[in-house]
Amino acid sequence: MKTKGVRTNKINIVTLGCSKNLVDSEVLFTQLKGNGMNVTHESKKDDANIVVINTCGFIDNAKEESINTILRYTDAKEAGIVDKVYVTGCLSHRYKDELEVEMPTVDAWFGTNELPRMLKTLRADYKHELVGERLLTTPAHFAYLKIAEGCDRPCSFCAIPLMRGGHVSRSMDELVTEAKSLARRGTKELILIAQDLTYYGLDIYKKRNLADLVNRLADVEGIDWIRLQYAYPSGFPMDVLDVMRERENVCNYLDMPLQTGSTEMLKLMRRGITRERTEELVQSIRERVPGITLRTTLIVGHPGETEAMFDETYNFVERMRFDRLGVFTYSHEDQTHSYSMPDDVPDDMKQERADELMELQQGISSELNQEKVGNTYKVLFDRKEGGYFIGRTEADSPEVDNEVLVPAQQYVRLGDFAHVNIDRTEEFDLYGNIVQPTV
Ligand code: SF4
C-alpha cells in the first residue's frame, strides 16, 4: 500500500444500488475523463487517492451497504491511504444533514442532482459538449439508457421520490443522440430505464410517448436489442406493445413491478390498480405480444399484510406464471406514507413469505425452461466463466434474469450474438451448443 507523499490525483468512483445510479456514475466518469483526469470505476487496486461513493438509500439492506462502504474509505483516509472521500447518490441526498454530523471524515456530501457542484469540488468543469456522450462501465455491447429521472407516483412504501424528486423526461432528440453515440462505440443492446418508463413524455410532450421514443430508438443503426425495464401497470401505454411486436430489434420483454396480488394490499400500497385489473392487463399484454417474457417484482410483509392477503399473492403468482420474478421484504422507510402504519409483520415472517414465493417461482421457472429444450435462440455473450461462455437470450436482462451457458471449447467473441440450441435446463439457467456462430 502506498505511503503518504506527493501523489498524483487519481479518482475512483464506487457505485452502489441500481442501474439508474450506475448511469449517474458513468456521466460523472465521462465528465472527469473529459477534463483529462485520471479516473477509474470500481478499481480493486486501491491506488486512487480520491474516492467518490455513489450511494443507494432505497431500503435497509442497501443503506447498510452504503454506510459500510463509506466507513471502509473513511478508515482508509484515517490510515493515510486516501486523501479525499466524497459521497453522493440517494443515501447522501436523503440523510445529508445527519450523516455530515455522524461521519465528519467525509470531505463533502452531494445530492442526486448536484453534478456541477461535485465537478467543481473535484476541480473539473462541467462540459456541456459531453451531454449525450457516455463512457460505459458495463461491457461495451450493452448499455442502460435512463429516459427520465424521478417519479410522481404515490406508492406508500417508496422513498425514491424523496431522493430523486418528481418525474422529469429527457427529450427524445437527446436520447436518440445518446443512443447513436453508444451504437457508434459498439453498443448492441439498449436497456431503457427510469423509475417509471410509462410516464415518459407526460411532462414535456403532454402525452405518454414511450411508443414513439422506442420507435425512434429502433431506427438507430447498430442497435439489435431494445429492452424495457420498470414499467408501471396503471395507465400502461398499450401502443408500446405494437411497437414491440412489429419492430424486430425491440425485445419481446417487459419488466413491470406489480408489488402484490391482493387488491386490499394494492389499495394500502396506493398503487391505483386492483388485482382483477392487473390480471386483465397481463392477459392483454400476452395476447398483444405472443411469447412475451414478463418479469415482475413483489413486496411481502407490508404493514397490514394478513395471511389471507399473502395467500392471494401466492395464488396470483401461481396463476400468472411470470417468466421472471423477484421478491423483496418490506423495509420500514421513514418519511414514506407506510411509515405512519405499524410495521406489524415480523421480520422472520416477511422472510418466510419471500422464501415461499421464490420456491414457487423456482418450480414455475424450471417448468418454463424445460419447454425450451431442443429450441434454438439468439444469444448475446457477456462473459467467460468457469469453463463456459455465458450469455443471454432476448428474454433475459443482465444481472437479474436467466443465463445461457455454452462450453468454452465452442469459441465465441464476447459481445457477439450466436445461435444456441438448448439441450439442458435448470431453474434459472439454460445449457446448450452453438449451432450458428456470430450472427
Ligand atoms: S413507481 Fe416505483 S419509484 Fe415511483 S413511487 Fe412507485 S415504487 Fe417508487
Coordinates of C-alpha atoms and ligand atoms in Angstrom, one line a residue:
M1 CA 0.0 0.0 0.0
K2 CA 1.3 3.5 -1.0
T3 CA 2.5 5.6 2.0
K4 CA 1.6 9.4 2.3
G5 CA 3.8 11.6 0.0
V6 CA 3.3 13.7 -3.1
R7 CA 0.6 11.9 -5.1
T8 CA -0.9 12.5 -8.5
N9 CA -4.6 12.6 -8.2
K10 CA -6.4 9.5 -9.2
I11 CA -10.2 9.3 -8.6
N12 CA -12.0 6.0 -8.0
I13 CA -15.8 6.1 -8.4
V14 CA -17.7 3.4 -6.4
T15 CA -21.3 2.7 -7.4
L16 CA -23.9 1.1 -5.2
G17 CA -27.6 0.4 -5.9
C18 CA -29.5 0.3 -9.2
S19 CA -28.8 0.7 -12.9
K20 CA -30.0 4.3 -12.6
N21 CA -27.3 5.1 -10.2
L22 CA -24.8 3.4 -12.5
V23 CA -25.7 5.7 -15.3
D24 CA -25.1 8.7 -13.0
S25 CA -21.6 7.3 -12.2
E26 CA -21.0 6.9 -15.9
V27 CA -22.0 10.5 -16.5
L28 CA -19.6 11.7 -13.8
F29 CA -16.9 9.3 -15.2
T30 CA -17.3 10.8 -18.7
Q31 CA -17.1 14.4 -17.4
L32 CA -14.0 13.7 -15.4
K33 CA -12.3 11.9 -18.3
G34 CA -13.4 14.9 -20.5
N35 CA -11.4 17.1 -18.1
G36 CA -8.4 14.9 -18.7
M37 CA -8.5 13.5 -15.2
N38 CA -7.1 10.1 -14.1
V39 CA -10.4 8.4 -13.1
T40 CA -11.4 4.8 -12.7
H41 CA -14.6 3.0 -11.8
E42 CA -14.8 0.3 -9.1
S43 CA -11.0 -0.1 -9.1
K44 CA -10.0 -3.0 -6.9
K45 CA -6.4 -1.8 -6.7
D46 CA -7.0 0.8 -4.0
D47 CA -4.5 3.1 -5.8
A48 CA -6.8 6.1 -6.0
N49 CA -6.3 8.9 -3.5
I50 CA -9.7 10.4 -4.1
V51 CA -12.8 8.3 -3.8
V52 CA -16.4 9.2 -4.8
I53 CA -19.0 6.9 -3.4
N54 CA -22.4 6.9 -5.3
T55 CA -24.7 5.5 -2.7
C56 CA -28.1 3.8 -2.5
G57 CA -30.7 4.8 0.0
F58 CA -33.7 2.6 -1.1
I59 CA -34.2 0.1 1.7
D60 CA -32.4 -1.0 4.9
N61 CA -30.0 -3.5 3.4
A62 CA -28.9 -1.0 0.7
K63 CA -28.5 1.7 3.3
E64 CA -26.4 -0.6 5.4
E65 CA -24.2 -1.5 2.4
S66 CA -23.7 2.2 1.6
I67 CA -22.7 3.1 5.2
N68 CA -20.3 0.2 5.4
T69 CA -18.7 1.3 2.1
I70 CA -18.3 4.9 3.3
L71 CA -16.7 3.6 6.6
R72 CA -14.3 1.5 4.6
Y73 CA -13.0 4.5 2.8
T74 CA -13.1 6.9 5.8
D75 CA -11.0 4.3 7.6
A76 CA -8.6 4.3 4.7
K77 CA -8.4 8.1 4.9
E78 CA -7.6 7.9 8.6
A79 CA -4.9 5.4 7.7
G80 CA -3.5 7.9 5.2
I81 CA -4.3 5.6 2.2
V82 CA -6.7 8.0 0.6
D83 CA -6.8 11.8 0.8
K84 CA -10.4 12.7 0.0
V85 CA -13.7 10.9 0.4
Y86 CA -16.8 12.3 -1.3
V87 CA -20.3 10.8 -1.1
T88 CA -23.2 11.3 -3.5
G89 CA -26.3 9.4 -4.6
C90 CA -29.6 8.6 -2.8
L91 CA -28.4 8.0 0.8
S92 CA -26.5 11.2 0.7
H93 CA -29.4 13.1 -0.8
R94 CA -31.8 11.7 1.9
Y95 CA -29.7 11.9 5.1
K96 CA -27.0 14.5 4.3
D97 CA -27.7 16.6 7.4
E98 CA -27.5 13.7 9.9
L99 CA -24.6 12.0 8.1
E100 CA -22.5 15.2 8.0
V101 CA -22.5 15.2 11.8
E102 CA -22.1 11.4 12.2
M103 CA -19.3 11.0 9.6
P104 CA -17.2 14.1 9.8
T105 CA -14.3 12.4 8.0
V106 CA -16.2 12.6 4.7
D107 CA -15.0 15.7 2.8
A108 CA -18.3 16.6 1.1
W109 CA -21.8 15.2 0.6
F110 CA -23.8 15.7 -2.6
G111 CA -27.4 15.2 -3.6
T112 CA -28.6 13.2 -6.6
N113 CA -28.8 16.4 -8.7
E114 CA -25.6 18.1 -7.8
L115 CA -23.2 17.1 -10.6
P116 CA -21.9 20.6 -11.4
R117 CA -21.1 21.3 -7.7
M118 CA -19.4 17.9 -7.4
L119 CA -17.3 18.6 -10.5
K120 CA -16.3 22.0 -9.1
T121 CA -15.2 20.3 -5.9
L122 CA -13.1 17.9 -7.9
R123 CA -11.6 20.8 -9.8
A124 CA -13.3 19.9 -13.1
D125 CA -15.5 21.9 -15.4
Y126 CA -19.0 20.8 -16.5
K127 CA -18.6 20.1 -20.2
H128 CA -21.9 20.7 -22.0
E129 CA -20.5 19.2 -25.2
L130 CA -20.4 15.9 -23.4
V131 CA -24.1 15.7 -22.8
G132 CA -25.3 12.6 -24.6
E133 CA -21.8 11.2 -24.7
R134 CA -21.3 8.5 -22.1
L135 CA -18.4 6.2 -21.3
L136 CA -19.7 2.9 -20.1
T137 CA -18.8 0.8 -17.1
T138 CA -20.8 -2.1 -18.4
P139 CA -19.4 -4.3 -21.2
A140 CA -19.5 -2.2 -24.3
H141 CA -22.1 -4.3 -26.0
F142 CA -24.9 -3.3 -23.7
A143 CA -25.8 0.0 -22.0
Y144 CA -28.6 1.3 -19.8
L145 CA -30.4 4.4 -21.2
K146 CA -32.0 6.4 -18.5
I147 CA -35.0 8.1 -20.2
A148 CA -36.3 10.0 -17.2
E149 CA -35.4 10.9 -13.6
G150 CA -37.6 10.9 -10.5
C151 CA -41.2 9.8 -10.0
D152 CA -44.7 11.3 -9.5
R153 CA -46.3 8.1 -8.2
P154 CA -47.6 7.9 -4.6
C155 CA -46.6 4.3 -3.7
S156 CA -46.9 4.1 0.1
F157 CA -43.7 2.2 0.8
C158 CA -41.3 4.0 -1.5
A159 CA -38.7 6.6 -0.6
I160 CA -37.4 7.1 -4.2
P161 CA -39.4 10.3 -4.9
L162 CA -37.8 11.7 -1.7
M163 CA -34.3 11.1 -3.2
R164 CA -34.9 11.6 -6.9
G165 CA -37.7 14.2 -7.0
G166 CA -40.6 14.3 -9.4
H167 CA -40.7 12.8 -12.9
V168 CA -38.6 14.6 -15.5
S169 CA -38.4 13.1 -19.0
R170 CA -35.3 13.6 -21.2
S171 CA -36.0 14.9 -24.7
M172 CA -36.3 12.3 -27.5
D173 CA -33.6 14.1 -29.5
E174 CA -31.2 13.9 -26.6
L175 CA -31.9 10.2 -26.1
V176 CA -31.6 9.4 -29.8
T177 CA -28.3 11.3 -29.9
E178 CA -27.0 9.3 -26.9
A179 CA -28.2 6.0 -28.5
K180 CA -26.4 6.9 -31.7
S181 CA -23.2 7.7 -29.8
L182 CA -23.4 4.4 -27.9
A183 CA -24.1 2.4 -31.1
R184 CA -21.0 4.0 -32.7
R185 CA -19.0 2.7 -29.9
G186 CA -20.3 -0.9 -30.1
T187 CA -23.4 -0.9 -28.0
K188 CA -25.9 -3.5 -29.4
E189 CA -28.4 -3.7 -26.6
L190 CA -30.1 -0.7 -25.0
I191 CA -31.9 -1.2 -21.7
L192 CA -34.4 1.6 -21.2
I193 CA -34.7 2.5 -17.5
A194 CA -36.4 5.1 -15.3
Q195 CA -38.3 5.0 -12.1
D196 CA -41.4 4.6 -14.2
L197 CA -41.0 4.2 -18.0
T198 CA -44.7 4.5 -18.7
Y199 CA -44.8 8.2 -17.5
Y200 CA -42.4 9.1 -20.3
G201 CA -43.4 12.2 -22.1
L202 CA -46.3 13.3 -19.9
D203 CA -44.4 16.3 -18.7
I204 CA -42.6 17.5 -21.8
Y205 CA -44.9 16.2 -24.6
K206 CA -48.1 16.3 -22.6
K207 CA -48.8 12.6 -23.5
R208 CA -47.5 9.2 -22.8
N209 CA -44.9 8.9 -25.5
L210 CA -42.9 5.8 -24.8
A211 CA -44.1 4.1 -28.0
D212 CA -42.7 7.0 -30.2
L213 CA -39.4 7.0 -28.3
V214 CA -39.0 3.3 -28.7
N215 CA -39.8 3.5 -32.4
R216 CA -37.1 6.3 -32.9
L217 CA -34.5 4.3 -30.9
A218 CA -35.3 1.2 -33.0
D219 CA -34.3 3.2 -36.1
V220 CA -30.8 3.7 -34.7
E221 CA -28.3 1.8 -36.7
G222 CA -26.4 -0.9 -34.9
I223 CA -28.9 -1.4 -32.0
D224 CA -30.0 -5.0 -32.2
W225 CA -32.0 -5.2 -28.9
I226 CA -34.1 -2.6 -27.1
R227 CA -35.3 -3.7 -23.7
L228 CA -37.9 -2.1 -21.4
Q229 CA -37.4 -2.2 -17.6
Y230 CA -39.5 -0.6 -14.8
A231 CA -43.0 -0.2 -16.3
Y232 CA -45.9 0.8 -14.1
P233 CA -49.2 -1.1 -14.5
S234 CA -51.9 1.5 -14.1
G235 CA -52.2 3.7 -17.2
F236 CA -49.9 1.4 -19.1
P237 CA -49.5 2.7 -22.7
M238 CA -50.7 -0.2 -24.7
D239 CA -49.4 1.3 -28.0
V240 CA -45.8 0.4 -26.9
L241 CA -46.8 -3.3 -27.3
D242 CA -47.5 -2.8 -31.0
V243 CA -44.0 -1.3 -31.4
M244 CA -42.6 -4.3 -29.5
R245 CA -44.5 -6.8 -31.7
E246 CA -43.7 -5.0 -35.0
R247 CA -40.1 -3.9 -34.6
E248 CA -37.6 -6.8 -34.9
N249 CA -35.0 -5.1 -32.6
V250 CA -37.4 -4.4 -29.7
C251 CA -37.2 -7.3 -27.3
N252 CA -40.5 -9.1 -26.5
Y253 CA -39.7 -8.5 -22.9
L254 CA -41.3 -6.3 -20.3
D255 CA -40.3 -5.7 -16.6
M256 CA -43.4 -4.5 -14.7
P257 CA -43.2 -4.4 -10.9
L258 CA -46.6 -5.4 -9.5
Q259 CA -45.7 -5.5 -5.9
T260 CA -48.7 -7.7 -4.6
G261 CA -51.5 -9.9 -5.8
S262 CA -54.0 -8.7 -3.2
T263 CA -56.5 -5.9 -4.1
E264 CA -56.7 -4.8 -0.5
M265 CA -52.9 -4.6 -0.3
L266 CA -52.7 -2.7 -3.6
K267 CA -55.0 -0.2 -2.0
L268 CA -52.8 0.1 1.1
M269 CA -49.8 0.5 -1.2
R270 CA -51.6 3.3 -3.1
R271 CA -50.9 1.5 -6.4
G272 CA -54.0 2.8 -8.2
I273 CA -55.0 -0.6 -9.6
T274 CA -56.9 -3.8 -8.5
R275 CA -55.7 -7.4 -8.8
E276 CA -58.5 -8.1 -11.3
R277 CA -57.4 -5.2 -13.5
T278 CA -53.8 -6.3 -13.2
E279 CA -54.7 -9.8 -14.4
E280 CA -56.6 -8.3 -17.3
L281 CA -53.6 -6.2 -18.2
V282 CA -51.2 -9.2 -18.0
Q283 CA -53.6 -11.2 -20.2
S284 CA -53.9 -8.4 -22.8
I285 CA -50.2 -7.9 -22.9
R286 CA -49.7 -11.6 -23.6
E287 CA -52.3 -11.5 -26.3
R288 CA -50.9 -8.4 -27.9
V289 CA -47.3 -9.7 -27.9
P290 CA -47.4 -13.5 -28.1
G291 CA -44.5 -15.2 -26.4
I292 CA -43.6 -12.0 -24.5
T293 CA -41.3 -12.5 -21.4
L294 CA -42.8 -10.9 -18.3
R295 CA -40.7 -10.0 -15.3
T296 CA -42.2 -8.7 -12.1
T297 CA -41.2 -7.9 -8.6
L298 CA -43.3 -8.2 -5.4
I299 CA -43.0 -6.9 -1.9
V300 CA -44.1 -9.1 1.1
G301 CA -44.6 -8.1 4.7
H302 CA -46.0 -4.6 4.1
P303 CA -47.9 -3.2 7.1
G304 CA -51.3 -4.7 7.3
E305 CA -50.5 -7.8 5.2
T306 CA -52.6 -10.6 6.6
E307 CA -52.1 -14.3 5.9
A308 CA -55.1 -14.1 3.6
M309 CA -53.6 -11.3 1.6
F310 CA -50.4 -13.2 1.3
D311 CA -52.3 -16.3 0.1
E312 CA -53.9 -14.1 -2.6
T313 CA -50.5 -13.1 -3.7
Y314 CA -49.3 -16.7 -3.7
N315 CA -52.3 -17.8 -5.8
F316 CA -51.7 -14.8 -8.1
V317 CA -48.1 -15.9 -8.8
E318 CA -49.3 -19.5 -9.3
R319 CA -51.9 -18.4 -11.8
M320 CA -49.9 -15.7 -13.7
R321 CA -46.8 -17.9 -14.1
F322 CA -44.4 -15.0 -14.7
D323 CA -41.3 -15.8 -16.6
R324 CA -39.1 -13.9 -14.2
L325 CA -39.9 -12.9 -10.6
G326 CA -38.0 -11.0 -7.8
V327 CA -39.3 -10.7 -4.2
F328 CA -38.4 -8.0 -1.7
T329 CA -39.2 -8.0 2.0
Y330 CA -40.8 -4.8 3.1
S331 CA -38.5 -2.1 4.6
H332 CA -40.0 0.4 7.0
E333 CA -38.7 3.7 5.4
D334 CA -39.1 7.0 7.3
Q335 CA -40.9 9.8 5.6
T336 CA -42.9 7.4 3.4
H337 CA -46.7 7.0 3.7
S338 CA -46.4 3.5 5.1
Y339 CA -44.1 4.7 7.9
S340 CA -47.2 6.0 9.6
M341 CA -48.5 2.4 9.8
P342 CA -47.3 -0.1 12.4
D343 CA -44.6 -2.4 10.9
D344 CA -46.7 -5.3 12.1
V345 CA -45.4 -8.3 10.1
P346 CA -42.4 -9.8 12.0
D347 CA -39.1 -10.0 10.0
D348 CA -38.9 -13.7 10.1
M349 CA -42.5 -13.9 8.7
K350 CA -41.5 -11.5 6.0
Q351 CA -38.6 -13.7 5.1
E352 CA -40.7 -16.8 5.2
R353 CA -43.2 -15.3 2.8
A354 CA -40.5 -14.2 0.4
D355 CA -38.9 -17.7 0.5
E356 CA -42.3 -19.4 -0.1
L357 CA -42.8 -17.2 -3.2
M358 CA -39.3 -17.8 -4.5
E359 CA -39.8 -21.5 -4.0
L360 CA -43.0 -21.4 -6.0
Q361 CA -41.3 -19.4 -8.7
Q362 CA -38.3 -21.8 -8.9
G363 CA -40.8 -24.5 -9.8
I364 CA -42.5 -22.4 -12.4
S365 CA -39.2 -21.2 -13.9
S366 CA -38.0 -24.8 -14.1
E367 CA -41.1 -25.9 -16.0
L368 CA -40.9 -22.9 -18.4
N369 CA -37.2 -23.6 -19.0
Q370 CA -37.9 -27.3 -19.7
E371 CA -40.1 -26.3 -22.6
K372 CA -37.1 -24.6 -24.2
V373 CA -35.1 -27.8 -24.6
G374 CA -34.5 -28.5 -28.3
N375 CA -35.1 -24.9 -29.3
T376 CA -32.5 -22.6 -30.8
Y377 CA -32.1 -19.0 -29.5
K378 CA -30.2 -15.9 -30.5
V379 CA -27.8 -15.3 -27.6
L380 CA -25.7 -12.2 -26.7
F381 CA -22.5 -13.3 -24.9
D382 CA -21.5 -11.3 -21.9
R383 CA -18.6 -13.2 -20.2
K384 CA -16.5 -16.3 -19.9
E385 CA -16.5 -18.0 -16.5
G386 CA -15.9 -21.5 -15.1
G387 CA -15.4 -23.3 -18.4
Y388 CA -18.4 -21.6 -20.0
F389 CA -19.2 -18.7 -22.3
I390 CA -22.2 -17.1 -20.7
G391 CA -24.8 -15.1 -22.4
R392 CA -28.5 -14.1 -22.5
T393 CA -31.4 -14.5 -24.8
E394 CA -33.9 -11.7 -25.7
A395 CA -35.8 -12.9 -22.6
D396 CA -33.1 -12.1 -20.2
S397 CA -31.9 -8.8 -18.8
P398 CA -28.3 -8.5 -17.4
E399 CA -27.7 -9.3 -13.7
V400 CA -31.3 -10.2 -12.8
D401 CA -32.5 -12.9 -15.2
N402 CA -31.6 -16.4 -16.6
E403 CA -28.4 -17.1 -18.4
V404 CA -27.3 -19.4 -21.3
L405 CA -24.1 -21.4 -20.7
V406 CA -22.1 -22.8 -23.6
P407 CA -18.9 -25.0 -23.1
A408 CA -15.8 -22.8 -23.6
Q409 CA -14.5 -25.1 -26.2
Q410 CA -17.0 -23.6 -28.6
Y411 CA -15.3 -20.2 -29.0
V412 CA -17.4 -17.1 -29.4
R413 CA -16.3 -13.4 -29.1
L414 CA -17.7 -11.6 -26.1
G415 CA -20.2 -9.0 -27.2
D416 CA -21.2 -11.1 -30.2
F417 CA -24.5 -12.9 -30.9
A418 CA -24.7 -16.6 -31.8
H419 CA -27.5 -19.1 -32.2
V420 CA -27.5 -21.7 -29.5
N421 CA -29.5 -24.9 -29.4
I422 CA -30.6 -25.7 -25.8
D423 CA -30.1 -29.2 -24.6
R424 CA -30.4 -28.9 -20.8
T425 CA -32.0 -26.5 -18.3
E426 CA -32.1 -25.8 -14.7
E427 CA -34.4 -23.4 -12.7
F428 CA -32.6 -20.3 -13.8
D429 CA -30.0 -21.4 -16.3
L430 CA -30.0 -22.9 -19.8
Y431 CA -27.2 -25.0 -21.3
G432 CA -26.6 -25.5 -25.0
N433 CA -24.3 -25.6 -28.0
I434 CA -23.6 -23.0 -30.7
V435 CA -25.2 -24.0 -33.9
Q436 CA -24.5 -20.9 -35.8
P437 CA -21.6 -18.7 -34.7
T438 CA -21.7 -15.0 -34.9
V439 CA -24.9 -13.7 -36.3
Ligands
SF4_1 S1 -43.4 3.9 -9.2 FE1 -41.6 2.9 -8.3 S2 -40.2 4.6 -7.9 FE2 -42.2 5.5 -8.2 S3 -43.1 5.7 -6.1 FE3 -43.8 3.7 -7.0 S4 -42.3 2.2 -6.4 FE4 -41.4 4.2 -6.1

